[in-house]
Amino acid sequence: MSDAGTGRRHRVVVVGGGFGGLSVTRALDKAPVDITVVDRTNHHLFQPLLYEVATGILSEGVIAPALRSVLKRQENVRALLAEVTALDLTSRTVTAIAPDGEVLELPYDTLVVSAGATHAYFGHDEWAAYAPGMKTLEDARRLRRHILGAFEMAEMAELAKDPEERAAWLTFVVVGAGPTGVELTGQIAELAHRVLPRDYRAIDTRQATIILIDAAPAVLPPFKEKLQRYTKRTLEKMGIEIRVSTAAVDMDDDSITVKGPDGEQEIRARTKIWAAGVRASSLARMLGEASGAGLDRAGRVAVQPDCTLPGHPEVFAIGDMVSLNGLPGVAQPAMQEGGYVAKVITSRVTDQPAPEPFKYFDKGSMATIGRGRAVADAFGVRLTGVPAFGTWAFIHVLYLIGWGSRISTLYRWSWGMFTRNRGQRLVTVGQAREELTHRKFDELRSSSADALSSTAPPASEAR
Ligand SMILES: Cc1cc2nc3c(=O)[nH]c(=O)nc-3n(C[C@H](O)[C@H](O)[C@H](O)COP(=O)(O)OP(=O)(O)OC[C@H]3O[C@@H](n4cnc5c(N)ncnc54)[C@H](O)[C@@H]3O)c2cc1C
């Protein structure tokens, strides 16, 4: 079907190929529209398993299939690798920057924006340098280099007979005890206690101190109390120190200062990981300014009950960047909103009655803690331990895209369970250096080469 009077098909531009963007795109498979999906990465990222990339369990490709390959059979879609920088709701144009810097203008009849969220450091953006967060594949790679680099440095500190340094390298502090913080601390503990001990000669990695802090009074704040108690108990049994009602108040390369019920304390820790706050994509603010829609404290734009923006029925926003009916920033709302928006678009282009406003179907929530340990809360049933872990594993494998990724994940998990090993542990001295010191290895190498050449004997004396 062509748009009335134009002789061409209805053009839909989808910004973001994450959970929301991919859902809307796939659900428009049979619709008489031409879709352009623009994303600043070339992959669809399965964020719930990012922590497994960060801790060396899974390889990146398994959780991040190329968008082109995911969409290759859907003929009404083209994918573009470009970063969206402006949304002009008046001229109905999306502006994006291509990899070579070229500016692309993408006209649309319908726009769907699902650009997700990023980290929020509660007014302390400078902490990003000391406590990296984990939202993208690059973040997970960086964390992996940092964590592996810290164990390497601890070994060297021990060889240099510097116990204080060794302890600082072997101290890991995770800020934020939501599902991501719990999953990360659990996996760092498994690395230190089960995977690495036999690999090191000087240090005992089981002596690592792993601390989980949160300003809230309990771990996993959105979960029911029984599940919170189970999680806390399990983490403590795994050797993790939990500090609730405790906030980060300062940090630098070597330490973090926290404030809790017993006052302020500085903890020497070379590894700090941020799993605390989120802020909506900056495109949410752009949409708010252009349409008059309000923003909440997390910068999420308030959408109408049908996911459109006020005064702009042709513009939809979904997922983590919107506030709608108090829904949480997790995958299910993004996916269900995507499916719903596809129905609205299809009804419009096929002259069918519009569907009812969006209604969320809560399928529950779950979080994994470690091997064979998880919590799940769905349809009034609360599970812990192995049953919860089995449910968690089944659902996560099911939602991964492609049989190759599913089989590879199952294989990696089984292999890790039997061998106590992890296959994704590659790091170079340059990469670790950059993560641990924020300086490029090349600069350090050339400055140390200068220092060496200034102390070197004249060439004629050299042998
Ligand atoms: C570490 C982690 C673990 C999580 N675990 C769970 C879990 O276990 N269960 C659960 O339900 N949810 C989980 N979530 C949350 C879930 O992943 C998100 O709610 C979901 O991804 C939101 O979908 P979205 O489409 O709004 O955003 P995303 O899936 O983040 O997609 C946004 C897309 O937009 C692209 N983009 C952003 N800005 C631009 C731009 N300017 N130009 C072009 N492209 C752009 C991004 O590259 C990305 O591909 C987790 C999130 C994280 C970070």
Short mmCIF file of C-alpha atoms and ligand atoms in Angstrom, two decimals:
data_model
loop_
_atom_site.label_atom_id
_atom_site.label_comp_id
_atom_site.label_asym_id
_atom_site.label_seq_id
_atom_site.Cartn_x
_atom_site.Cartn_y
_atom_site.Cartn_z
CA MET A 1 0.00 0.00 0.00
CA SER A 2 1.28 3.51 -0.76
CA ASP A 3 0.84 6.58 1.38
CA ALA A 4 -2.18 8.53 0.14
CA GLY A 5 -1.21 10.61 -2.90
CA THR A 6 2.56 10.06 -2.70
CA GLY A 7 2.87 6.85 -4.73
CA ARG A 8 5.38 5.41 -2.31
CA ARG A 9 5.18 3.10 0.68
CA HIS A 10 4.87 4.43 4.21
CA ARG A 11 8.36 5.09 5.63
CA VAL A 12 9.09 4.05 9.20
CA VAL A 13 12.38 5.03 10.81
CA VAL A 14 13.26 3.06 13.95
CA VAL A 15 16.03 4.52 16.11
CA GLY A 16 17.74 1.74 18.09
CA GLY A 17 18.00 -1.97 17.38
CA GLY A 18 17.78 -3.04 21.03
CA PHE A 19 14.87 -4.85 22.68
CA GLY A 20 12.23 -2.23 21.83
CA GLY A 21 13.49 -1.34 18.33
CA LEU A 22 13.92 -4.94 17.24
CA SER A 23 10.47 -5.92 18.55
CA VAL A 24 8.69 -3.20 16.62
CA THR A 25 10.72 -3.94 13.47
CA ARG A 26 10.08 -7.67 13.52
CA ALA A 27 6.39 -7.23 14.28
CA LEU A 28 6.08 -5.04 11.15
CA ASP A 29 7.31 -7.95 9.03
CA LYS A 30 4.08 -8.27 7.07
CA ALA A 31 3.07 -4.60 7.16
CA PRO A 32 3.10 -2.63 3.89
CA VAL A 33 5.83 -0.25 5.09
CA ASP A 34 9.52 0.38 4.39
CA ILE A 35 11.55 0.38 7.58
CA THR A 36 14.97 1.87 8.26
CA VAL A 37 16.58 0.77 11.53
CA VAL A 38 19.39 3.09 12.60
CA ASP A 39 21.73 2.06 15.39
CA ARG A 40 25.15 3.31 16.46
CA THR A 41 26.25 -0.30 16.86
CA ASN A 42 25.89 -3.01 14.23
CA HIS A 43 24.50 -5.53 16.71
CA HIS A 44 21.49 -6.32 18.84
CA LEU A 45 22.81 -6.56 22.38
CA PHE A 46 21.33 -9.02 24.88
CA GLN A 47 22.18 -6.90 27.95
CA PRO A 48 21.01 -9.42 30.57
CA LEU A 49 24.06 -11.60 29.85
CA LEU A 50 26.59 -8.76 29.59
CA TYR A 51 27.99 -9.64 33.01
CA GLU A 52 28.99 -13.05 31.63
CA VAL A 53 31.11 -11.33 28.96
CA ALA A 54 32.61 -9.07 31.65
CA THR A 55 33.63 -12.07 33.74
CA GLY A 56 34.96 -14.24 30.94
CA ILE A 57 32.17 -16.81 30.65
CA LEU A 58 30.65 -15.97 27.26
CA SER A 59 32.16 -14.54 24.11
CA GLU A 60 30.78 -11.29 22.77
CA GLY A 61 29.27 -12.59 19.56
CA VAL A 62 27.01 -14.99 21.43
CA ILE A 63 25.06 -12.16 23.06
CA ALA A 64 25.39 -9.63 20.24
CA PRO A 65 24.38 -10.96 16.81
CA ALA A 66 24.79 -8.54 13.88
CA LEU A 67 21.55 -6.64 13.27
CA ARG A 68 21.87 -7.26 9.53
CA SER A 69 21.96 -10.98 10.04
CA VAL A 70 19.00 -10.88 12.45
CA LEU A 71 16.97 -8.95 9.89
CA LYS A 72 18.27 -10.50 6.67
CA ARG A 73 15.05 -12.39 5.87
CA GLN A 74 12.79 -9.39 6.46
CA GLU A 75 12.66 -7.71 3.09
CA ASN A 76 10.93 -4.47 4.14
CA VAL A 77 13.88 -3.47 6.39
CA ARG A 78 17.27 -1.91 5.84
CA ALA A 79 19.75 -1.43 8.67
CA LEU A 80 22.11 1.54 8.96
CA LEU A 81 25.15 1.91 11.19
CA ALA A 82 24.95 5.55 12.23
CA GLU A 83 24.56 7.69 15.35
CA VAL A 84 21.37 9.73 15.55
CA THR A 85 22.14 13.28 16.59
CA ALA A 86 18.91 15.18 15.92
CA LEU A 87 15.19 14.54 15.56
CA ASP A 88 13.23 17.24 13.73
CA LEU A 89 9.56 16.58 14.41
CA THR A 90 8.47 19.53 12.22
CA SER A 91 10.21 18.52 9.01
CA ARG A 92 9.90 14.83 10.01
CA THR A 93 13.58 14.12 9.57
CA VAL A 94 16.12 12.13 11.55
CA THR A 95 19.73 13.32 11.34
CA ALA A 96 22.47 10.75 11.83
CA ILE A 97 26.24 10.58 11.43
CA ALA A 98 27.64 7.73 9.34
CA PRO A 99 30.94 5.99 10.24
CA ASP A 100 32.88 8.25 7.81
CA GLY A 101 31.41 11.39 9.38
CA GLU A 102 28.91 11.99 6.60
CA VAL A 103 25.62 13.52 7.75
CA LEU A 104 22.56 11.50 6.79
CA GLU A 105 19.07 12.97 6.58
CA LEU A 106 16.40 10.29 6.95
CA PRO A 107 12.84 11.43 6.23
CA TYR A 108 10.01 9.50 7.89
CA ASP A 109 6.24 9.20 7.93
CA THR A 110 6.35 7.38 11.26
CA LEU A 111 9.19 7.56 13.76
CA VAL A 112 9.83 5.06 16.57
CA VAL A 113 12.58 5.92 19.04
CA SER A 114 13.91 3.23 21.37
CA ALA A 115 17.38 4.46 22.26
CA GLY A 116 17.61 2.97 25.77
CA ALA A 117 19.47 4.39 28.75
CA THR A 118 22.99 4.99 30.00
CA HIS A 119 24.70 5.25 33.42
CA ALA A 120 23.90 8.01 35.91
CA TYR A 121 26.50 8.97 38.51
CA PHE A 122 24.12 11.12 40.59
CA GLY A 123 25.89 14.39 39.82
CA HIS A 124 29.40 12.88 39.96
CA ASP A 125 30.17 12.27 36.31
CA GLU A 126 33.90 12.32 37.16
CA TRP A 127 33.42 8.93 38.88
CA ALA A 128 32.89 7.33 35.49
CA ALA A 129 36.70 7.23 35.09
CA TYR A 130 37.16 5.27 38.35
CA ALA A 131 34.03 3.13 38.45
CA PRO A 132 33.03 2.04 34.96
CA GLY A 133 29.48 0.87 34.40
CA MET A 134 28.17 -1.84 32.13
CA LYS A 135 25.65 -1.01 29.42
CA THR A 136 27.41 -1.76 26.15
CA LEU A 137 29.59 -4.52 24.77
CA GLU A 138 32.58 -2.21 24.97
CA ASP A 139 31.82 -1.57 28.67
CA ALA A 140 31.81 -5.34 29.31
CA ARG A 141 35.10 -5.80 27.43
CA ARG A 142 36.66 -3.00 29.46
CA LEU A 143 35.46 -4.48 32.74
CA ARG A 144 36.86 -7.87 31.78
CA ARG A 145 40.26 -6.31 31.06
CA HIS A 146 40.09 -4.40 34.32
CA ILE A 147 39.17 -7.42 36.46
CA LEU A 148 41.75 -9.73 34.82
CA GLY A 149 44.37 -6.96 34.94
CA ALA A 150 43.74 -6.49 38.69
CA PHE A 151 44.51 -10.17 39.42
CA GLU A 152 47.71 -9.88 37.33
CA MET A 153 48.77 -6.79 39.28
CA ALA A 154 48.04 -8.51 42.60
CA GLU A 155 50.40 -11.33 41.59
CA MET A 156 53.13 -8.77 40.81
CA ALA A 157 52.55 -6.89 44.08
CA GLU A 158 52.94 -10.16 45.97
CA LEU A 159 56.17 -10.93 44.10
CA ALA A 160 57.37 -7.42 45.00
CA LYS A 161 56.51 -8.20 48.65
CA ASP A 162 54.00 -5.37 48.92
CA PRO A 163 50.98 -6.79 50.79
CA GLU A 164 49.13 -3.46 50.90
CA GLU A 165 49.26 -3.13 47.15
CA ARG A 166 48.26 -6.76 46.72
CA ALA A 167 45.23 -6.22 48.97
CA ALA A 168 44.21 -3.09 47.02
CA TRP A 169 44.39 -5.00 43.73
CA LEU A 170 42.41 -7.85 45.23
CA THR A 171 39.60 -5.63 46.50
CA PHE A 172 36.55 -5.29 44.27
CA VAL A 173 33.72 -2.91 45.17
CA VAL A 174 30.45 -3.00 43.26
CA VAL A 175 28.16 -0.01 43.79
CA GLY A 176 24.48 -0.88 43.39
CA ALA A 177 22.83 -4.06 44.65
CA GLY A 178 20.18 -4.40 41.94
CA PRO A 179 20.20 -7.47 39.68
CA THR A 180 23.29 -6.29 37.74
CA GLY A 181 25.33 -5.60 40.90
CA VAL A 182 24.32 -8.93 42.44
CA GLU A 183 25.17 -10.85 39.26
CA LEU A 184 28.54 -9.14 38.91
CA THR A 185 29.63 -9.65 42.52
CA GLY A 186 28.51 -13.28 42.36
CA GLN A 187 30.60 -13.89 39.26
CA ILE A 188 33.68 -12.06 40.56
CA ALA A 189 33.43 -14.26 43.67
CA GLU A 190 33.23 -17.41 41.51
CA LEU A 191 36.25 -16.23 39.52
CA ALA A 192 38.27 -15.57 42.66
CA HIS A 193 37.18 -18.64 44.62
CA ARG A 194 36.67 -21.35 42.01
CA VAL A 195 38.23 -20.45 38.67
CA LEU A 196 41.51 -18.68 39.37
CA PRO A 197 43.05 -20.16 42.54
CA ARG A 198 45.13 -22.80 40.73
CA ASP A 199 46.25 -20.40 38.00
CA TYR A 200 48.35 -18.14 40.22
CA ARG A 201 51.59 -19.07 41.96
CA ALA A 202 52.14 -16.17 44.38
CA ILE A 203 48.68 -14.97 45.40
CA ASP A 204 45.75 -16.86 46.82
CA THR A 205 42.89 -15.37 44.81
CA ARG A 206 40.46 -16.74 47.44
CA GLN A 207 41.66 -13.90 49.67
CA ALA A 208 40.00 -11.35 47.38
CA THR A 209 37.68 -8.96 49.17
CA ILE A 210 34.44 -8.43 47.28
CA ILE A 211 32.11 -5.76 48.60
CA LEU A 212 28.60 -4.92 47.42
CA ILE A 213 27.19 -1.58 48.57
CA ASP A 214 23.82 0.05 48.13
CA ALA A 215 22.21 3.18 49.54
CA ALA A 216 18.92 1.25 49.90
CA PRO A 217 18.38 -0.81 53.06
CA ALA A 218 18.31 -4.18 51.22
CA VAL A 219 19.81 -5.98 48.23
CA LEU A 220 17.61 -6.39 45.13
CA PRO A 221 15.38 -3.47 46.19
CA PRO A 222 12.44 -4.24 43.84
CA PHE A 223 12.13 -7.89 44.94
CA LYS A 224 10.02 -9.33 47.76
CA GLU A 225 11.60 -9.44 51.23
CA LYS A 226 11.93 -13.23 51.30
CA LEU A 227 13.95 -13.17 48.07
CA GLN A 228 16.07 -10.29 49.32
CA ARG A 229 16.92 -12.25 52.47
CA TYR A 230 17.83 -15.35 50.43
CA THR A 231 20.03 -13.27 48.13
CA LYS A 232 21.86 -11.62 51.03
CA ARG A 233 22.43 -14.94 52.78
CA THR A 234 23.66 -16.59 49.59
CA LEU A 235 26.04 -13.76 48.71
CA GLU A 236 27.47 -13.80 52.23
CA LYS A 237 28.02 -17.56 52.02
CA MET A 238 29.93 -16.89 48.81
CA GLY A 239 32.27 -14.65 50.82
CA ILE A 240 30.84 -11.33 49.65
CA GLU A 241 30.64 -8.46 52.10
CA ILE A 242 27.31 -6.65 51.87
CA ARG A 243 26.87 -3.11 53.02
CA VAL A 244 23.35 -1.73 52.68
CA SER A 245 22.19 1.79 53.65
CA THR A 246 25.67 2.74 52.45
CA ALA A 247 26.41 5.24 49.70
CA ALA A 248 29.55 6.07 47.73
CA VAL A 249 30.62 9.61 48.60
CA ASP A 250 34.01 9.87 46.91
CA MET A 251 36.47 7.85 44.88
CA ASP A 252 39.72 8.01 42.98
CA ASP A 253 41.98 5.51 41.23
CA ASP A 254 43.08 3.78 44.43
CA SER A 255 40.09 3.98 46.73
CA ILE A 256 36.43 4.57 47.36
CA THR A 257 34.92 6.40 50.34
CA VAL A 258 31.57 5.15 51.53
CA LYS A 259 29.13 6.50 54.10
CA GLY A 260 26.95 4.07 56.02
CA PRO A 261 25.37 3.57 59.44
CA ASP A 262 28.86 3.57 61.04
CA GLY A 263 29.96 6.78 59.37
CA GLU A 264 32.47 7.35 56.58
CA GLN A 265 35.16 4.88 55.61
CA GLU A 266 37.82 4.88 52.92
CA ILE A 267 38.34 1.49 51.31
CA ARG A 268 41.49 0.86 49.31
CA ALA A 269 40.22 -0.80 46.15
CA ARG A 270 41.63 -0.63 42.64
CA THR A 271 38.45 -2.01 41.11
CA LYS A 272 35.17 -0.18 41.52
CA ILE A 273 32.21 -1.02 39.32
CA TRP A 274 29.14 1.15 38.92
CA ALA A 275 25.81 -0.65 38.82
CA ALA A 276 23.74 2.00 40.53
CA GLY A 277 21.87 4.57 38.48
CA VAL A 278 20.51 4.94 34.98
CA ARG A 279 19.68 7.95 32.85
CA ALA A 280 17.58 7.88 29.71
CA SER A 281 19.22 8.45 26.33
CA SER A 282 19.67 12.13 25.46
CA LEU A 283 17.18 11.59 22.63
CA ALA A 284 14.44 11.49 25.32
CA ARG A 285 15.20 15.10 26.23
CA MET A 286 15.22 16.04 22.55
CA LEU A 287 11.76 14.51 22.12
CA GLY A 288 10.51 16.20 25.29
CA GLU A 289 11.69 19.62 24.12
CA ALA A 290 10.22 19.16 20.65
CA SER A 291 6.81 17.94 21.84
CA GLY A 292 6.36 19.54 25.25
CA ALA A 293 6.25 16.11 26.93
CA GLY A 294 7.64 16.09 30.49
CA LEU A 295 10.77 14.31 31.68
CA ASP A 296 11.11 12.45 34.97
CA ARG A 297 14.14 12.48 37.31
CA ALA A 298 15.88 9.81 35.22
CA GLY A 299 15.39 11.92 32.07
CA ARG A 300 12.71 9.60 30.68
CA VAL A 301 10.14 11.24 28.42
CA ALA A 302 6.47 10.84 29.39
CA VAL A 303 4.56 9.26 26.52
CA GLN A 304 0.80 8.99 25.94
CA PRO A 305 -1.03 5.71 26.70
CA ASP A 306 -0.47 4.65 23.06
CA CYS A 307 3.30 5.38 23.30
CA THR A 308 3.04 8.51 21.11
CA LEU A 309 4.26 11.99 21.98
CA PRO A 310 1.74 14.73 22.70
CA GLY A 311 0.67 16.47 19.47
CA HIS A 312 2.68 13.99 17.38
CA PRO A 313 0.68 10.83 16.70
CA GLU A 314 3.33 9.88 14.11
CA VAL A 315 6.13 9.75 16.72
CA PHE A 316 6.43 6.85 19.18
CA ALA A 317 8.96 6.39 21.96
CA ILE A 318 9.36 3.12 23.88
CA GLY A 319 11.59 1.16 26.24
CA ASP A 320 14.04 2.40 28.84
CA MET A 321 13.89 6.01 27.64
CA VAL A 322 10.19 6.55 28.41
CA SER A 323 8.04 6.78 31.48
CA LEU A 324 4.69 5.06 31.10
CA ASN A 325 2.42 3.74 33.88
CA GLY A 326 5.41 3.45 36.25
CA LEU A 327 6.85 0.50 34.31
CA PRO A 328 10.41 -0.57 35.21
CA GLY A 329 13.36 -0.22 32.81
CA VAL A 330 13.60 -3.88 31.89
CA ALA A 331 13.33 -5.83 28.66
CA GLN A 332 9.68 -6.93 28.85
CA PRO A 333 8.10 -3.43 28.76
CA ALA A 334 10.39 -2.48 25.84
CA MET A 335 9.49 -5.63 23.90
CA GLN A 336 5.76 -5.45 24.62
CA GLU A 337 5.63 -1.74 23.75
CA GLY A 338 7.44 -2.59 20.49
CA GLY A 339 4.84 -5.22 19.60
CA TYR A 340 2.03 -2.82 20.50
CA VAL A 341 3.44 0.07 18.44
CA ALA A 342 3.73 -2.24 15.41
CA LYS A 343 0.01 -3.00 15.79
CA VAL A 344 -0.85 0.72 15.91
CA ILE A 345 1.25 1.43 12.80
CA THR A 346 -0.22 -1.54 10.92
CA SER A 347 -3.77 -0.50 11.81
CA ARG A 348 -3.11 2.98 10.50
CA VAL A 349 -1.57 1.99 7.17
CA THR A 350 -4.26 -0.64 6.56
CA ASP A 351 -7.14 1.64 7.64
CA GLN A 352 -8.15 -0.61 10.53
CA PRO A 353 -9.45 0.65 13.90
CA ALA A 354 -6.68 1.61 16.32
CA PRO A 355 -5.92 -0.90 19.12
CA GLU A 356 -6.75 -0.08 22.75
CA PRO A 357 -4.09 1.82 24.75
CA PHE A 358 -0.99 -0.19 25.70
CA LYS A 359 -1.42 -2.68 28.54
CA TYR A 360 1.57 -4.33 30.18
CA PHE A 361 1.53 -8.04 30.96
CA ASP A 362 3.84 -8.63 33.91
CA LYS A 363 5.72 -11.90 33.43
CA GLY A 364 7.66 -11.47 36.67
CA SER A 365 11.31 -10.84 37.46
CA MET A 366 14.37 -12.87 38.28
CA ALA A 367 18.06 -12.48 39.08
CA THR A 368 20.90 -14.94 39.22
CA ILE A 369 23.41 -14.91 42.07
CA GLY A 370 25.89 -17.61 41.15
CA ARG A 371 26.16 -21.19 39.98
CA GLY A 372 22.84 -22.91 40.74
CA ARG A 373 21.60 -19.96 42.76
CA ALA A 374 18.97 -17.44 41.70
CA VAL A 375 15.69 -15.83 42.71
CA ALA A 376 12.52 -15.65 40.62
CA ASP A 377 9.13 -14.09 41.23
CA ALA A 378 6.49 -14.78 38.61
CA PHE A 379 2.70 -15.09 38.70
CA GLY A 380 2.67 -15.16 42.51
CA VAL A 381 5.25 -18.00 42.70
CA ARG A 382 8.54 -17.25 44.42
CA LEU A 383 11.44 -19.54 43.71
CA THR A 384 14.99 -19.64 45.07
CA GLY A 385 18.03 -21.87 44.55
CA VAL A 386 18.25 -24.49 41.80
CA PRO A 387 14.60 -24.24 40.59
CA ALA A 388 14.98 -20.46 40.21
CA PHE A 389 18.35 -20.89 38.51
CA GLY A 390 16.88 -23.46 36.09
CA THR A 391 14.02 -21.10 35.24
CA TRP A 392 16.42 -18.20 34.81
CA ALA A 393 18.73 -20.22 32.55
CA PHE A 394 15.85 -21.58 30.43
CA ILE A 395 14.33 -18.14 29.85
CA HIS A 396 17.63 -16.45 29.08
CA VAL A 397 18.63 -19.12 26.56
CA LEU A 398 15.16 -18.97 25.01
CA TYR A 399 15.36 -15.21 24.48
CA LEU A 400 18.84 -15.29 22.95
CA ILE A 401 18.71 -14.83 19.19
CA GLY A 402 19.69 -17.81 17.02
CA TRP A 403 20.31 -21.48 17.72
CA GLY A 404 24.07 -21.01 17.36
CA SER A 405 24.09 -18.59 20.30
CA ARG A 406 21.79 -20.79 22.39
CA ILE A 407 23.86 -23.92 21.88
CA SER A 408 27.12 -22.09 22.41
CA THR A 409 25.80 -20.59 25.67
CA LEU A 410 24.63 -23.96 26.98
CA TYR A 411 27.96 -25.49 26.03
CA ARG A 412 29.95 -22.72 27.78
CA TRP A 413 27.84 -22.96 30.92
CA SER A 414 28.21 -26.75 31.10
CA TRP A 415 31.94 -26.62 30.36
CA GLY A 416 32.45 -23.96 33.05
CA MET A 417 30.51 -26.01 35.55
CA PHE A 418 32.57 -29.17 35.04
CA THR A 419 36.02 -27.70 34.39
CA ARG A 420 35.91 -24.60 36.63
CA ASN A 421 37.39 -22.71 33.73
CA ARG A 422 36.34 -19.76 31.60
CA GLY A 423 37.30 -19.48 27.97
CA GLN A 424 37.15 -15.71 27.49
CA ARG A 425 40.10 -14.46 29.49
CA LEU A 426 42.23 -12.68 26.92
CA VAL A 427 43.96 -9.44 27.84
CA THR A 428 47.13 -7.71 26.66
CA VAL A 429 49.46 -5.56 28.75
CA GLY A 430 48.42 -2.50 26.70
CA GLN A 431 44.70 -3.10 27.26
CA ALA A 432 45.06 -3.80 30.98
CA ARG A 433 47.29 -0.73 31.35
CA GLU A 434 44.77 1.51 29.69
CA GLU A 435 41.95 0.27 31.93
CA LEU A 436 43.92 0.40 35.15
CA THR A 437 45.75 3.69 34.65
CA HIS A 438 43.61 5.50 32.02
CA ARG A 439 46.77 5.99 30.00
CA LYS A 440 47.59 4.56 26.62
CA PHE A 441 50.29 1.94 26.78
CA ASP A 442 52.05 3.49 23.76
CA GLU A 443 52.56 6.78 25.66
CA LEU A 444 53.96 4.94 28.65
CA ARG A 445 56.17 2.80 26.46
CA SER A 446 57.63 5.81 24.65
CA SER A 447 58.20 7.69 27.93
CA SER A 448 59.94 4.67 29.45
CA ALA A 449 61.95 4.23 26.23
CA ASP A 450 63.03 7.91 26.51
CA ALA A 451 64.04 7.34 30.11
CA LEU A 452 65.98 4.24 29.13
CA SER A 453 67.76 5.96 26.22
CA SER A 454 68.79 8.90 28.46
CA THR A 455 70.51 6.47 30.83
CA ALA A 456 71.89 4.20 28.11
CA PRO A 457 75.61 4.21 27.35
CA PRO A 458 76.77 5.81 24.03
CA ALA A 459 76.27 3.51 21.04
CA SER A 460 80.02 2.90 20.73
CA GLU A 461 80.12 1.57 24.30
CA ALA A 462 77.05 -0.57 23.88
CA ARG A 463 77.64 -4.25 23.11
C1 LIG B 1 23.82 -5.13 32.50
C2 LIG B 1 22.34 -5.17 32.26
C3 LIG B 1 21.60 -6.28 32.64
C4 LIG B 1 20.23 -6.33 32.42
N1 LIG B 1 19.54 -7.44 32.81
C5 LIG B 1 18.22 -7.52 32.55
C6 LIG B 1 17.49 -8.69 32.89
O1 LIG B 1 18.05 -9.65 33.41
N2 LIG B 1 16.17 -8.73 32.59
C7 LIG B 1 15.54 -7.68 31.99
O2 LIG B 1 14.34 -7.76 31.72
N3 LIG B 1 16.19 -6.55 31.68
C8 LIG B 1 17.51 -6.44 31.94
N4 LIG B 1 18.20 -5.31 31.61
C9 LIG B 1 17.46 -4.16 31.04
C10 LIG B 1 17.16 -4.36 29.57
O3 LIG B 1 18.33 -4.77 28.88
C11 LIG B 1 16.63 -3.05 29.01
O4 LIG B 1 15.46 -2.72 29.74
C12 LIG B 1 16.30 -3.14 27.54
O5 LIG B 1 17.48 -3.35 26.80
C13 LIG B 1 15.62 -1.86 27.06
O6 LIG B 1 15.40 -1.92 25.68
P1 LIG B 1 15.50 -0.57 24.82
O7 LIG B 1 15.09 -0.93 23.44
O8 LIG B 1 14.77 0.51 25.51
O9 LIG B 1 17.02 -0.18 24.89
P2 LIG B 1 18.28 -1.00 24.41
O10 LIG B 1 18.01 -2.45 24.34
O11 LIG B 1 19.39 -0.52 25.27
O12 LIG B 1 18.51 -0.50 22.92
C14 LIG B 1 18.87 0.82 22.62
C15 LIG B 1 19.58 0.81 21.28
O13 LIG B 1 19.64 2.14 20.81
C16 LIG B 1 20.92 2.38 20.27
N5 LIG B 1 21.16 3.81 20.38
C17 LIG B 1 21.19 4.56 21.49
N6 LIG B 1 21.42 5.84 21.17
C18 LIG B 1 21.52 5.90 19.84
C19 LIG B 1 21.77 6.95 18.92
N7 LIG B 1 21.94 8.22 19.31
N8 LIG B 1 21.85 6.65 17.61
C20 LIG B 1 21.70 5.37 17.17
N9 LIG B 1 21.47 4.35 18.00
C21 LIG B 1 21.37 4.61 19.32
C22 LIG B 1 21.84 1.53 21.13
O14 LIG B 1 23.06 1.23 20.44
C23 LIG B 1 21.00 0.30 21.37
O15 LIG B 1 21.20 -0.69 20.40
C24 LIG B 1 19.57 -5.23 31.81
C25 LIG B 1 20.31 -4.11 31.42
C26 LIG B 1 21.69 -4.08 31.65
C27 LIG B 1 22.47 -2.88 31.21
#
